């Protein structure tokens, strides 16, 4: 768990990056070396934006390739302005945004011998999953369990999100799990 002060700083950076993006068209520039070590550590994040509890944008990284503070700034900007499902956030919408940060643990490959075995191993409310088969790849954050509470349903919908048929199964299917630390505005 991140220190509360660092959680608050990440939330400020997410808001600042969106505000900066409205004015300048890019994420707020970050010199990560000015921040404490916990915020400099390489971590993968997702930033989810909502307005009145309706999705307004969600962008993230599954691999930790940049400092946490930079990842949040870049993903907040991308969620606001580059999510292909939505038009860019407007100045009028900015004050209505609900920002949710998901900080991912490192993904761990799962071992299973059948679909039933995989379903039995899932931990509802805890596991985020990454599914990969050839060029198909998708993920569900652990928060998706709120709307897909049954492990079988969770897996079925993840297959569809990954571009696979709901009844698809193969011994070469790869699944990894991760956990998230969530930070939301209070």
mmCIF file of C-alpha atoms in Angstrom:
data_model
loop_
_atom_site.group_PDB
_atom_site.id
_atom_site.type_symbol
_atom_site.label_atom_id
_atom_site.label_comp_id
_atom_site.label_asym_id
_atom_site.label_seq_id
_atom_site.Cartn_x
_atom_site.Cartn_y
_atom_site.Cartn_z
ATOM 1 C CA UNK A 1 0.000 0.000 0.000
ATOM 2 C CA UNK A 2 1.229 3.449 -0.880
ATOM 3 C CA UNK A 3 1.461 6.073 1.819
ATOM 4 C CA UNK A 4 -1.648 8.274 1.969
ATOM 5 C CA UNK A 5 0.395 11.361 1.101
ATOM 6 C CA UNK A 6 1.711 9.607 -2.030
ATOM 7 C CA UNK A 7 -1.807 8.481 -2.999
ATOM 8 C CA UNK A 8 -2.949 12.103 -2.725
ATOM 9 C CA UNK A 9 -0.002 13.266 -4.816
ATOM 10 C CA UNK A 10 -0.840 10.740 -7.551
ATOM 11 C CA UNK A 11 -4.443 11.962 -7.631
ATOM 12 C CA UNK A 12 -3.247 15.585 -7.904
ATOM 13 C CA UNK A 13 -0.936 14.663 -10.777
ATOM 14 C CA UNK A 14 -3.804 12.884 -12.594
ATOM 15 C CA UNK A 15 -6.026 15.980 -12.267
ATOM 16 C CA UNK A 16 -3.174 18.319 -13.212
ATOM 17 C CA UNK A 17 -2.352 16.247 -16.290
ATOM 18 C CA UNK A 18 -5.925 16.475 -17.575
ATOM 19 C CA UNK A 19 -6.086 20.224 -16.856
ATOM 20 C CA UNK A 20 -2.712 20.707 -18.564
ATOM 21 C CA UNK A 21 -3.961 18.648 -21.506
ATOM 22 C CA UNK A 22 -7.004 20.886 -21.904
ATOM 23 C CA UNK A 23 -4.703 23.902 -22.234
ATOM 24 C CA UNK A 24 -1.619 22.494 -23.981
ATOM 25 C CA UNK A 25 -2.712 19.259 -25.706
ATOM 26 C CA UNK A 26 -0.125 17.099 -23.919
ATOM 27 C CA UNK A 27 0.272 15.421 -20.519
ATOM 28 C CA UNK A 28 1.779 17.529 -17.770
ATOM 29 C CA UNK A 29 5.592 17.223 -17.948
ATOM 30 C CA UNK A 30 6.991 15.321 -14.956
ATOM 31 C CA UNK A 31 10.540 15.278 -13.629
ATOM 32 C CA UNK A 32 10.120 12.048 -11.684
ATOM 33 C CA UNK A 33 13.420 12.574 -9.843
ATOM 34 C CA UNK A 34 11.758 15.377 -7.857
ATOM 35 C CA UNK A 35 9.451 12.835 -6.186
ATOM 36 C CA UNK A 36 9.983 10.312 -3.377
ATOM 37 C CA UNK A 37 11.338 6.857 -4.228
ATOM 38 C CA UNK A 38 7.915 5.197 -3.903
ATOM 39 C CA UNK A 39 6.605 7.387 -6.746
ATOM 40 C CA UNK A 40 9.751 6.856 -8.834
ATOM 41 C CA UNK A 41 9.408 3.048 -8.808
ATOM 42 C CA UNK A 42 8.366 1.507 -12.109
ATOM 43 C CA UNK A 43 4.701 0.489 -11.810
ATOM 44 C CA UNK A 44 1.888 -0.143 -14.270
ATOM 45 C CA UNK A 45 -1.362 1.786 -13.834
ATOM 46 C CA UNK A 46 -4.801 2.325 -15.291
ATOM 47 C CA UNK A 47 -6.674 5.606 -15.016
ATOM 48 C CA UNK A 48 -10.462 5.408 -15.212
ATOM 49 C CA UNK A 49 -12.598 8.503 -15.688
ATOM 50 C CA UNK A 50 -16.315 8.628 -14.955
ATOM 51 C CA UNK A 51 -19.002 11.294 -15.014
ATOM 52 C CA UNK A 52 -22.002 10.543 -12.786
ATOM 53 C CA UNK A 53 -20.724 6.949 -12.419
ATOM 54 C CA UNK A 54 -20.702 6.428 -16.209
ATOM 55 C CA UNK A 55 -17.442 5.494 -17.924
ATOM 56 C CA UNK A 56 -15.842 8.482 -19.684
ATOM 57 C CA UNK A 57 -12.414 7.019 -20.450
ATOM 58 C CA UNK A 58 -10.005 4.325 -19.303
ATOM 59 C CA UNK A 59 -6.418 3.855 -20.427
ATOM 60 C CA UNK A 60 -3.545 2.004 -18.831
ATOM 61 C CA UNK A 61 -0.477 -0.159 -19.070
ATOM 62 C CA UNK A 62 -0.101 -3.826 -18.172
ATOM 63 C CA UNK A 63 3.682 -3.703 -17.906
ATOM 64 C CA UNK A 64 5.701 -1.433 -15.640
ATOM 65 C CA UNK A 65 7.876 0.508 -18.081
ATOM 66 C CA UNK A 66 8.066 3.961 -16.498
ATOM 67 C CA UNK A 67 8.035 5.606 -13.070
ATOM 68 C CA UNK A 68 4.677 5.431 -11.266
ATOM 69 C CA UNK A 69 4.238 9.222 -11.179
ATOM 70 C CA UNK A 70 4.888 9.456 -14.944
ATOM 71 C CA UNK A 71 2.615 6.498 -15.729
ATOM 72 C CA UNK A 72 -0.281 8.162 -13.881
ATOM 73 C CA UNK A 73 0.271 11.513 -15.632
ATOM 74 C CA UNK A 74 0.447 9.910 -19.087
ATOM 75 C CA UNK A 75 -2.501 7.552 -18.533
ATOM 76 C CA UNK A 76 -4.699 10.326 -17.081
ATOM 77 C CA UNK A 77 -4.044 12.435 -20.167
ATOM 78 C CA UNK A 78 -4.659 9.457 -22.473
ATOM 79 C CA UNK A 79 -7.893 8.463 -20.685
ATOM 80 C CA UNK A 80 -9.188 12.016 -21.087
ATOM 81 C CA UNK A 81 -8.107 12.663 -24.658
ATOM 82 C CA UNK A 82 -7.118 9.431 -26.432
ATOM 83 C CA UNK A 83 -9.625 6.730 -25.475
ATOM 84 C CA UNK A 84 -11.002 5.818 -28.927
ATOM 85 C CA UNK A 85 -14.424 5.027 -27.450
ATOM 86 C CA UNK A 86 -15.053 8.656 -26.449
ATOM 87 C CA UNK A 87 -14.525 12.177 -27.747
ATOM 88 C CA UNK A 88 -11.872 14.195 -25.884
ATOM 89 C CA UNK A 89 -12.888 15.538 -22.468
ATOM 90 C CA UNK A 90 -14.054 19.147 -22.642
ATOM 91 C CA UNK A 91 -13.380 22.025 -20.273
ATOM 92 C CA UNK A 92 -17.043 21.882 -19.207
ATOM 93 C CA UNK A 93 -16.679 18.195 -18.268
ATOM 94 C CA UNK A 94 -13.435 18.622 -16.312
ATOM 95 C CA UNK A 95 -15.084 19.624 -13.014
ATOM 96 C CA UNK A 96 -17.463 16.648 -13.256
ATOM 97 C CA UNK A 97 -14.771 13.996 -13.690
ATOM 98 C CA UNK A 98 -14.464 11.238 -11.130
ATOM 99 C CA UNK A 99 -10.907 9.893 -11.302
ATOM 100 C CA UNK A 100 -9.983 6.358 -10.258
ATOM 101 C CA UNK A 101 -6.401 5.086 -10.233
ATOM 102 C CA UNK A 102 -5.530 1.389 -10.354
ATOM 103 C CA UNK A 103 -1.949 0.474 -9.514
ATOM 104 C CA UNK A 104 -1.160 -3.035 -10.691
ATOM 105 C CA UNK A 105 1.056 -5.619 -9.074
ATOM 106 C CA UNK A 106 3.361 -7.582 -11.360
ATOM 107 C CA UNK A 107 1.389 -10.131 -13.411
ATOM 108 C CA UNK A 108 1.983 -13.786 -12.550
ATOM 109 C CA UNK A 109 1.400 -16.541 -15.132
ATOM 110 C CA UNK A 110 -1.230 -19.072 -14.088
ATOM 111 C CA UNK A 111 -0.954 -22.833 -14.578
ATOM 112 C CA UNK A 112 -4.121 -24.768 -15.386
ATOM 113 C CA UNK A 113 -5.002 -27.957 -17.243
ATOM 114 C CA UNK A 114 -8.546 -27.077 -18.354
ATOM 115 C CA UNK A 115 -11.016 -24.221 -18.454
ATOM 116 C CA UNK A 116 -12.745 -25.641 -15.371
ATOM 117 C CA UNK A 117 -9.412 -25.718 -13.523
ATOM 118 C CA UNK A 118 -8.761 -22.083 -14.463
ATOM 119 C CA UNK A 119 -12.240 -21.022 -13.292
ATOM 120 C CA UNK A 120 -11.701 -22.841 -9.952
ATOM 121 C CA UNK A 121 -8.464 -20.893 -9.353
ATOM 122 C CA UNK A 122 -9.981 -17.436 -9.900
ATOM 123 C CA UNK A 123 -10.359 -15.208 -6.846
ATOM 124 C CA UNK A 124 -13.440 -12.995 -7.344
ATOM 125 C CA UNK A 125 -12.867 -9.401 -6.338
ATOM 126 C CA UNK A 126 -9.097 -9.947 -6.106
ATOM 127 C CA UNK A 127 -7.754 -11.095 -9.467
ATOM 128 C CA UNK A 128 -7.285 -8.997 -12.538
ATOM 129 C CA UNK A 129 -6.618 -11.194 -15.552
ATOM 130 C CA UNK A 130 -4.628 -10.872 -18.745
ATOM 131 C CA UNK A 131 -5.604 -13.345 -21.470
ATOM 132 C CA UNK A 132 -3.475 -13.922 -24.544
ATOM 133 C CA UNK A 133 -3.810 -16.247 -27.510
ATOM 134 C CA UNK A 134 -1.754 -15.508 -30.603
ATOM 135 C CA UNK A 135 -2.478 -11.895 -31.580
ATOM 136 C CA UNK A 136 -5.494 -11.688 -29.260
ATOM 137 C CA UNK A 137 -5.040 -10.042 -25.881
ATOM 138 C CA UNK A 138 -7.324 -8.512 -23.273
ATOM 139 C CA UNK A 139 -7.519 -7.678 -19.600
ATOM 140 C CA UNK A 140 -10.107 -7.107 -16.907
ATOM 141 C CA UNK A 141 -9.178 -5.156 -13.797
ATOM 142 C CA UNK A 142 -10.312 -6.682 -10.489
ATOM 143 C CA UNK A 143 -13.033 -4.000 -10.320
ATOM 144 C CA UNK A 144 -14.857 -5.795 -13.177
ATOM 145 C CA UNK A 145 -15.898 -8.439 -10.627
ATOM 146 C CA UNK A 146 -18.461 -5.877 -9.402
ATOM 147 C CA UNK A 147 -20.448 -6.393 -12.611
ATOM 148 C CA UNK A 148 -19.360 -9.968 -13.449
ATOM 149 C CA UNK A 149 -19.339 -11.708 -10.064
ATOM 150 C CA UNK A 150 -19.317 -15.321 -11.291
ATOM 151 C CA UNK A 151 -15.881 -16.681 -12.301
ATOM 152 C CA UNK A 152 -17.303 -18.430 -15.378
ATOM 153 C CA UNK A 153 -18.961 -15.206 -16.579
ATOM 154 C CA UNK A 154 -15.810 -13.208 -15.867
ATOM 155 C CA UNK A 155 -13.758 -15.579 -18.024
ATOM 156 C CA UNK A 156 -16.364 -15.745 -20.811
ATOM 157 C CA UNK A 157 -16.528 -11.953 -21.127
ATOM 158 C CA UNK A 158 -12.736 -11.661 -21.004
ATOM 159 C CA UNK A 159 -12.510 -14.100 -23.919
ATOM 160 C CA UNK A 160 -14.900 -11.900 -25.891
ATOM 161 C CA UNK A 161 -12.984 -8.740 -24.983
ATOM 162 C CA UNK A 162 -9.803 -10.479 -26.154
ATOM 163 C CA UNK A 163 -11.407 -11.153 -29.551
ATOM 164 C CA UNK A 164 -12.016 -14.850 -28.955
ATOM 165 C CA UNK A 165 -15.274 -16.801 -29.173
ATOM 166 C CA UNK A 166 -17.028 -17.328 -25.836
ATOM 167 C CA UNK A 167 -16.621 -21.114 -26.181
ATOM 168 C CA UNK A 168 -12.978 -20.893 -27.321
ATOM 169 C CA UNK A 169 -10.444 -23.070 -25.566
ATOM 170 C CA UNK A 170 -6.887 -24.059 -26.415
ATOM 171 C CA UNK A 171 -3.993 -25.586 -24.520
ATOM 172 C CA UNK A 172 -1.842 -22.676 -25.743
ATOM 173 C CA UNK A 173 -4.068 -20.030 -24.080
ATOM 174 C CA UNK A 174 -2.044 -17.923 -21.642
ATOM 175 C CA UNK A 175 -3.577 -16.292 -18.574
ATOM 176 C CA UNK A 176 -1.807 -14.193 -15.957
ATOM 177 C CA UNK A 177 -3.235 -12.655 -12.816
ATOM 178 C CA UNK A 178 -2.479 -9.456 -10.947
ATOM 179 C CA UNK A 179 -3.918 -7.445 -8.089
ATOM 180 C CA UNK A 180 -4.629 -3.724 -7.850
ATOM 181 C CA UNK A 181 -4.378 -0.983 -5.303
ATOM 182 C CA UNK A 182 -7.199 1.494 -5.919
ATOM 183 C CA UNK A 183 -7.112 5.210 -5.315
ATOM 184 C CA UNK A 184 -10.244 7.315 -5.737
ATOM 185 C CA UNK A 185 -11.152 10.842 -4.817
ATOM 186 C CA UNK A 186 -12.671 11.073 -1.372
#
